[in-house]
PDB file of C-alpha atoms in Angstrom:
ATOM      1  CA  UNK E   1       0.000   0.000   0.000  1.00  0.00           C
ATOM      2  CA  UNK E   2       1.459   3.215  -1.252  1.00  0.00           C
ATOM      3  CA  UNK E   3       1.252   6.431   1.450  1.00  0.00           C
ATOM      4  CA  UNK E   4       1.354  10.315   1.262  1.00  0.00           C
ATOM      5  CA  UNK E   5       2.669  11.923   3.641  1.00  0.00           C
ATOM      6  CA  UNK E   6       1.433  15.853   4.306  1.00  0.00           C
ATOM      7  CA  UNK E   7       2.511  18.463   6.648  1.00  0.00           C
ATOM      8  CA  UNK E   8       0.021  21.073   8.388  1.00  0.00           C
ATOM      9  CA  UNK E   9       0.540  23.916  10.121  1.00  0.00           C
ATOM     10  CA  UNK E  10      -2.434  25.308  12.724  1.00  0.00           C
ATOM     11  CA  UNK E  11      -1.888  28.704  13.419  1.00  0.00           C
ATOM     12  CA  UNK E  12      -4.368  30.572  16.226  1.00  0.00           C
ATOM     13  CA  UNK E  13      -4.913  34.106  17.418  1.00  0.00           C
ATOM     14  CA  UNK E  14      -5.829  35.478  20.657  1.00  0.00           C
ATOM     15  CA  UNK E  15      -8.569  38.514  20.051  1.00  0.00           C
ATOM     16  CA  UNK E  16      -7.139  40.762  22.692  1.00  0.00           C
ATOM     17  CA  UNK E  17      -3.929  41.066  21.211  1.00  0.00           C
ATOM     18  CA  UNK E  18      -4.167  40.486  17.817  1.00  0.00           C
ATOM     19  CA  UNK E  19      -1.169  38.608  17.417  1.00  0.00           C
ATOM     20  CA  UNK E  20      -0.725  35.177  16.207  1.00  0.00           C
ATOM     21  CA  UNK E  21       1.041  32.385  16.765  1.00  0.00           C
ATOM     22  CA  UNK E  22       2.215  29.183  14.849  1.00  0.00           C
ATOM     23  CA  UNK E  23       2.086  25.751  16.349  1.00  0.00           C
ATOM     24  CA  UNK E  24       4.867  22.828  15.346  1.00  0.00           C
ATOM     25  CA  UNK E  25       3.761  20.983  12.144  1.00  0.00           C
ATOM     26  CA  UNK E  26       1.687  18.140  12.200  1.00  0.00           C
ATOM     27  CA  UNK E  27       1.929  15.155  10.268  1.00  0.00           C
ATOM     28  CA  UNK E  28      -0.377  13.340   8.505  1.00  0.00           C
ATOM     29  CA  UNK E  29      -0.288   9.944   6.717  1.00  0.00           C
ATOM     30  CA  UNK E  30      -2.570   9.019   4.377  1.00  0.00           C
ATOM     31  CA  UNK E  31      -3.749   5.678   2.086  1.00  0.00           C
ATOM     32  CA  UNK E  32      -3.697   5.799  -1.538  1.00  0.00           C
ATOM     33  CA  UNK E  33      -7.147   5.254  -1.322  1.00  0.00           C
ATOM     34  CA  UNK E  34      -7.936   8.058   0.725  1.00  0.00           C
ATOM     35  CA  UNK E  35      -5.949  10.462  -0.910  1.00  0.00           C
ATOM     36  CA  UNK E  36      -7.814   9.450  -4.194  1.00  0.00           C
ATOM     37  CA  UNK E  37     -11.045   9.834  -2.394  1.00  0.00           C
ATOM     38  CA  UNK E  38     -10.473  13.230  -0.968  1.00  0.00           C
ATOM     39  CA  UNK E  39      -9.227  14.204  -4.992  1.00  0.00           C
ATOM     40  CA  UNK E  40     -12.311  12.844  -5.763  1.00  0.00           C
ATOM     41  CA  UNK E  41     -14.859  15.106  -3.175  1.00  0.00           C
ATOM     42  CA  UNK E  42     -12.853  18.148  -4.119  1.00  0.00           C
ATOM     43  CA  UNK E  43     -12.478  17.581  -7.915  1.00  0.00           C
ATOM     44  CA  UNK E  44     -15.750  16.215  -8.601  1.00  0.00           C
ATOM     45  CA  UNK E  45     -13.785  13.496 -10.686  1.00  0.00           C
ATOM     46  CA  UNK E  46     -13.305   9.685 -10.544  1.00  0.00           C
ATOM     47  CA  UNK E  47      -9.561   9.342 -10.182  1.00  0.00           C
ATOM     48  CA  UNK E  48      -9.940   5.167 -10.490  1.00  0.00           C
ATOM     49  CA  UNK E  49      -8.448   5.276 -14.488  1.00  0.00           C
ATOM     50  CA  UNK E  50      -6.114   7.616 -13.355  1.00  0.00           C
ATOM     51  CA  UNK E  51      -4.981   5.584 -10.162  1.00  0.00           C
ATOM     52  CA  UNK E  52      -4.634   2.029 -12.530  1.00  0.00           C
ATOM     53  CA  UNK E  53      -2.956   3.543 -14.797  1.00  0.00           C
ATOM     54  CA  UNK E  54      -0.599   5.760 -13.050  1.00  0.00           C
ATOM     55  CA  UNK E  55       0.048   4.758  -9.260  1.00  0.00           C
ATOM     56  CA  UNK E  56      -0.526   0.957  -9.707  1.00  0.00           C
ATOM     57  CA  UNK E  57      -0.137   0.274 -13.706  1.00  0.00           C
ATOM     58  CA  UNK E  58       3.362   0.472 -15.562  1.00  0.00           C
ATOM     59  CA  UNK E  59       3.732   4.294 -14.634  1.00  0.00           C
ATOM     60  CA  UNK E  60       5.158   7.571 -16.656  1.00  0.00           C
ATOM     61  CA  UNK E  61       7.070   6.027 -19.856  1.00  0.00           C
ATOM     62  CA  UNK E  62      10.450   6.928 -21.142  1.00  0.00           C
ATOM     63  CA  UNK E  63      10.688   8.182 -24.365  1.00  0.00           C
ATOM     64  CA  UNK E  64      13.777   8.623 -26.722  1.00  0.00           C
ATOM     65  CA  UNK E  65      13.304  10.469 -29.942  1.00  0.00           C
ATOM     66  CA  UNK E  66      14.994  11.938 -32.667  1.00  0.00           C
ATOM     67  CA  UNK E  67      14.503  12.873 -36.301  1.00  0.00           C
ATOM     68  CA  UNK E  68      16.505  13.790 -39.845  1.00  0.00           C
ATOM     69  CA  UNK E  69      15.065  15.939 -42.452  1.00  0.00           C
ATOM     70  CA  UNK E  70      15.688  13.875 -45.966  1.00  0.00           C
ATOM     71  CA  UNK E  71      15.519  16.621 -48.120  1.00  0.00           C
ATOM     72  CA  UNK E  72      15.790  14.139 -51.231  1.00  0.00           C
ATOM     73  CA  UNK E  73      12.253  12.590 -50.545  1.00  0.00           C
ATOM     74  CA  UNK E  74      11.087  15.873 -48.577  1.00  0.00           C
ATOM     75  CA  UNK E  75       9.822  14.284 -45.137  1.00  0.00           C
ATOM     76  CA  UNK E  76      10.832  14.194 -41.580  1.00  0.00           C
ATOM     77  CA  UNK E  77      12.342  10.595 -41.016  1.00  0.00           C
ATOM     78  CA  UNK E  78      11.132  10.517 -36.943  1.00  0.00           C
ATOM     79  CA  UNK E  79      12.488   7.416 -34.796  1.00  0.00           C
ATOM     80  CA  UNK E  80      10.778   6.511 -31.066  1.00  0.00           C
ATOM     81  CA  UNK E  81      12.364   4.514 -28.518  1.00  0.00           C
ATOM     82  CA  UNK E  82      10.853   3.187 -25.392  1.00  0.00           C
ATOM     83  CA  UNK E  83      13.429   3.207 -22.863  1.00  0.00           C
ATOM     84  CA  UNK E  84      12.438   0.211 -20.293  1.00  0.00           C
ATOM     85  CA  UNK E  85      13.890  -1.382 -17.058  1.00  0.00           C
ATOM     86  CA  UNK E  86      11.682  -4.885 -17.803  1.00  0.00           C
ATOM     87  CA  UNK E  87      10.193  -6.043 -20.969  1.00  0.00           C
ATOM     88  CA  UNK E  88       6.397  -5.835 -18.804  1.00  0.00           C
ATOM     89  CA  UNK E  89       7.087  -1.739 -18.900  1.00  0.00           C
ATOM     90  CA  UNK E  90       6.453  -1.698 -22.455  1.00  0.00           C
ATOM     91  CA  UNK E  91       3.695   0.882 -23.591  1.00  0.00           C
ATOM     92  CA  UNK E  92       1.158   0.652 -26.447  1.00  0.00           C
ATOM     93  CA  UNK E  93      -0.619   3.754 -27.135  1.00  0.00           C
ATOM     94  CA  UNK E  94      -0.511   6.911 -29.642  1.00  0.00           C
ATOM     95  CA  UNK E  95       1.109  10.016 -29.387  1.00  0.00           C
ATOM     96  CA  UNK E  96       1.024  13.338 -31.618  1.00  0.00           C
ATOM     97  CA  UNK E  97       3.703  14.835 -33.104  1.00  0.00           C
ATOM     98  CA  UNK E  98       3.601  18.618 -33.946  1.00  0.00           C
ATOM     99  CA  UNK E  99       5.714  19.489 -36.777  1.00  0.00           C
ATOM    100  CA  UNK E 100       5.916  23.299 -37.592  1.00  0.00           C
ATOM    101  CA  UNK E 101       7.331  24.252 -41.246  1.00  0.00           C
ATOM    102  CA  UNK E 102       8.028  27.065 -42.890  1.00  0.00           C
ATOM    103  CA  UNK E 103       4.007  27.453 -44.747  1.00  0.00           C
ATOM    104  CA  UNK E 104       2.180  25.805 -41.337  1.00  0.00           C
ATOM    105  CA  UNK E 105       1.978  23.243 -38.636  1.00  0.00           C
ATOM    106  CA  UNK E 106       1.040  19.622 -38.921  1.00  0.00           C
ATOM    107  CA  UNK E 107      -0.105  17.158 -36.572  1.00  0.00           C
ATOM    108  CA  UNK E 108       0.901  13.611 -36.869  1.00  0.00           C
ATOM    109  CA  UNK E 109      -0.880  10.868 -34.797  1.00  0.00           C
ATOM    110  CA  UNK E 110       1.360   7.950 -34.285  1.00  0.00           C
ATOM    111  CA  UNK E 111       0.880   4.549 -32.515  1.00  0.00           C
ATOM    112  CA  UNK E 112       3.555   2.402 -30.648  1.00  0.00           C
ATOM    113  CA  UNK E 113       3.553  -0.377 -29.261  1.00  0.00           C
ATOM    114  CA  UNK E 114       7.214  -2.323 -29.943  1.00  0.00           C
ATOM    115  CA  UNK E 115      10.611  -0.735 -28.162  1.00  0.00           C
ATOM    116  CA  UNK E 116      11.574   0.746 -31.006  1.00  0.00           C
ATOM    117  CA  UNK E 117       9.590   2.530 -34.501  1.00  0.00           C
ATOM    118  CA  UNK E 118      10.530   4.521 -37.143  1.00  0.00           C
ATOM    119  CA  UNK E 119       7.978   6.789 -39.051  1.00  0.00           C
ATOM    120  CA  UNK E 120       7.991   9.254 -42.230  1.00  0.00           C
ATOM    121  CA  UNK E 121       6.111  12.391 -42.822  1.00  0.00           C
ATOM    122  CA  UNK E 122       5.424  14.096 -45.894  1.00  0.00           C
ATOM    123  CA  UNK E 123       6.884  17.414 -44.906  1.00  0.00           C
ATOM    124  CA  UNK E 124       4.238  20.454 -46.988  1.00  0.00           C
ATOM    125  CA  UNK E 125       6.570  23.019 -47.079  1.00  0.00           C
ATOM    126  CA  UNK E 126       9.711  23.526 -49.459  1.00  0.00           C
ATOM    127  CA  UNK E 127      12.891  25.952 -49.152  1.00  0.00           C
ATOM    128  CA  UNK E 128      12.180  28.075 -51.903  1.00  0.00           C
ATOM    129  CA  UNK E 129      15.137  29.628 -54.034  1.00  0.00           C
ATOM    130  CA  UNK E 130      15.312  33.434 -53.425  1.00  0.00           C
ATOM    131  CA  UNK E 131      14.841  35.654 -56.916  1.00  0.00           C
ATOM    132  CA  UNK E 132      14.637  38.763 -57.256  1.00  0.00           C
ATOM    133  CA  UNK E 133      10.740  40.895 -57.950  1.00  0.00           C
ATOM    134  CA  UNK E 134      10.544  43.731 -59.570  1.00  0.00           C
ATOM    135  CA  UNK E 135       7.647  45.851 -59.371  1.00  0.00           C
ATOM    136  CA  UNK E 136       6.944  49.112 -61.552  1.00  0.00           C
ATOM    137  CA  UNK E 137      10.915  49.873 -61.434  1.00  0.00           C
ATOM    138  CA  UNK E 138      11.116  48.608 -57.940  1.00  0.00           C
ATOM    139  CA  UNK E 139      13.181  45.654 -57.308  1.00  0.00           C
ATOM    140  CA  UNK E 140      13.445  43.801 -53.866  1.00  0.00           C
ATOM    141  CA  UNK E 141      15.799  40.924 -53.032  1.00  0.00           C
ATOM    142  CA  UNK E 142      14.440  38.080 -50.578  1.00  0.00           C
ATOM    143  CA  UNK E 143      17.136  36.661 -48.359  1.00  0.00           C
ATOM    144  CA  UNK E 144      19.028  33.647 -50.078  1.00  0.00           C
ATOM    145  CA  UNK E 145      18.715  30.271 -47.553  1.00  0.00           C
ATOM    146  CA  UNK E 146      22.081  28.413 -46.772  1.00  0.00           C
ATOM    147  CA  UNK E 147      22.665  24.855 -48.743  1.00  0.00           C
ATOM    148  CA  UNK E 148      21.594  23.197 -45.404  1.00  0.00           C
ATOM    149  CA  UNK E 149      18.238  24.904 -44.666  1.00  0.00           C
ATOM    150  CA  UNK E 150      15.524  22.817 -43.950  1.00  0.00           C
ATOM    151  CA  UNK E 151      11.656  24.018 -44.057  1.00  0.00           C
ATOM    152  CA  UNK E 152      11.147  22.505 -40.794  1.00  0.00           C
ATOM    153  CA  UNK E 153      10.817  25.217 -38.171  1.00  0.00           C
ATOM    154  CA  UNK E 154      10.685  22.860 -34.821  1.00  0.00           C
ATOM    155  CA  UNK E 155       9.201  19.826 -33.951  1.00  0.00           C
ATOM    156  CA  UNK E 156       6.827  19.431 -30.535  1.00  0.00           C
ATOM    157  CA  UNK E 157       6.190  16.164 -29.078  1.00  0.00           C
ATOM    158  CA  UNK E 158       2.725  15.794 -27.236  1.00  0.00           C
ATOM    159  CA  UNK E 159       1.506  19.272 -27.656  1.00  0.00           C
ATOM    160  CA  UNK E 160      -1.353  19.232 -25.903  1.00  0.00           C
ATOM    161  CA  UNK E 161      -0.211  17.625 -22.537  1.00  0.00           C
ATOM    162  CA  UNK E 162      -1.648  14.425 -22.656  1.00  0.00           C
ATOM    163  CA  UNK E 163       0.873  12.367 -21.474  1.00  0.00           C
ATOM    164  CA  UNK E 164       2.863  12.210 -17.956  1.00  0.00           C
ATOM    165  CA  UNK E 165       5.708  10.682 -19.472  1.00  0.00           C
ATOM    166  CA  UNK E 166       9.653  11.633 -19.720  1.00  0.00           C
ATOM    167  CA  UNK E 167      11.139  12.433 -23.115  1.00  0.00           C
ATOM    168  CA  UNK E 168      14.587  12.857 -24.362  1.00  0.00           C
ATOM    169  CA  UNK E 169      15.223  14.075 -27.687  1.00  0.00           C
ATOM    170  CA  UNK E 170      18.373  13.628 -29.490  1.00  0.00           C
ATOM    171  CA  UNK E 171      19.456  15.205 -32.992  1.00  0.00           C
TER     172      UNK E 171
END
């Protein structure tokens, strides 16, 4: 049985004087279960999912990621590691990957489920050559990208928080 230990402080004050005083801490040791429960009354929410999955299931995975831009085939070549002390802490679920290019941003849903996967998105966006416009006698010059520009801007793994997990990401 996993406990929580809190501290709380009582404070009181004596009306003729104003003043107040603070007692020595008190400690507290609470269940699981009864922490969950008191969640529960204050939240308004079951915490029972969040308990099987979280405090008793497999726990917060650990994810290793990395990715190349192939600018021959124009996609994001993304690789996904699971990262496990026992073969049981595998994880099979999905995950989004936010990619943000030059012309917008894309999500990409992916699903895991082995140690390791490798996956390939179509990247929208291309590194266009800079000429230079001319407009009624005016001429403007765009700035001219370096041979190894890519059009991706940066990449965001879970982007909306959905996870409690533990990412490293190597390039």
């Amino acid at each position: 049985s996993t406990t929580i230990t809190t501290t709380t402080t009582t404070t009181t004050s004596t009306s003729t004087t104003a003043a107040s005083t603070a007692k020595e801490p008190v400690d507290h040791v609470l269940s699981t279960k009864k922490f969950l429960k008191i969640i529960k009354t204050i939240a308004g929410q079951d915490m029972k999912t969040f308990a099987e999955k979280w405090i008793y299931g497999k726990g917060c995975p650990k994810l290793l990621c990395g990715f190349w831009f192939n600018k021959k085939r124009n996609q994001t070549e993304f690789a996904l590691r699971q990262v496990m002390n026992k073969p049981e802490d595998k994880v099979s679920s999905s995950l989004t990957i936010r990619i943000n290019e030059l012309d917008g941003s894309y999500d990409n849903v992916i699903n895991f489920d082995e140690e390791m996967h490798a996956y390939e998105f179509p990247c929208f966006s291309r590194v266009r050559k800079t000429r230079k416009k001319k407009k009624e006698g005016e001429e403007r010059e765009v700035e001219i990208p370096r041979k190894n520009d890519t059009p991706l801007l940066w990449i965001r793994i879970d982007p909306e928080y959905e996870w409690l997990h533990t990412i490293s990401f190597k390039q």
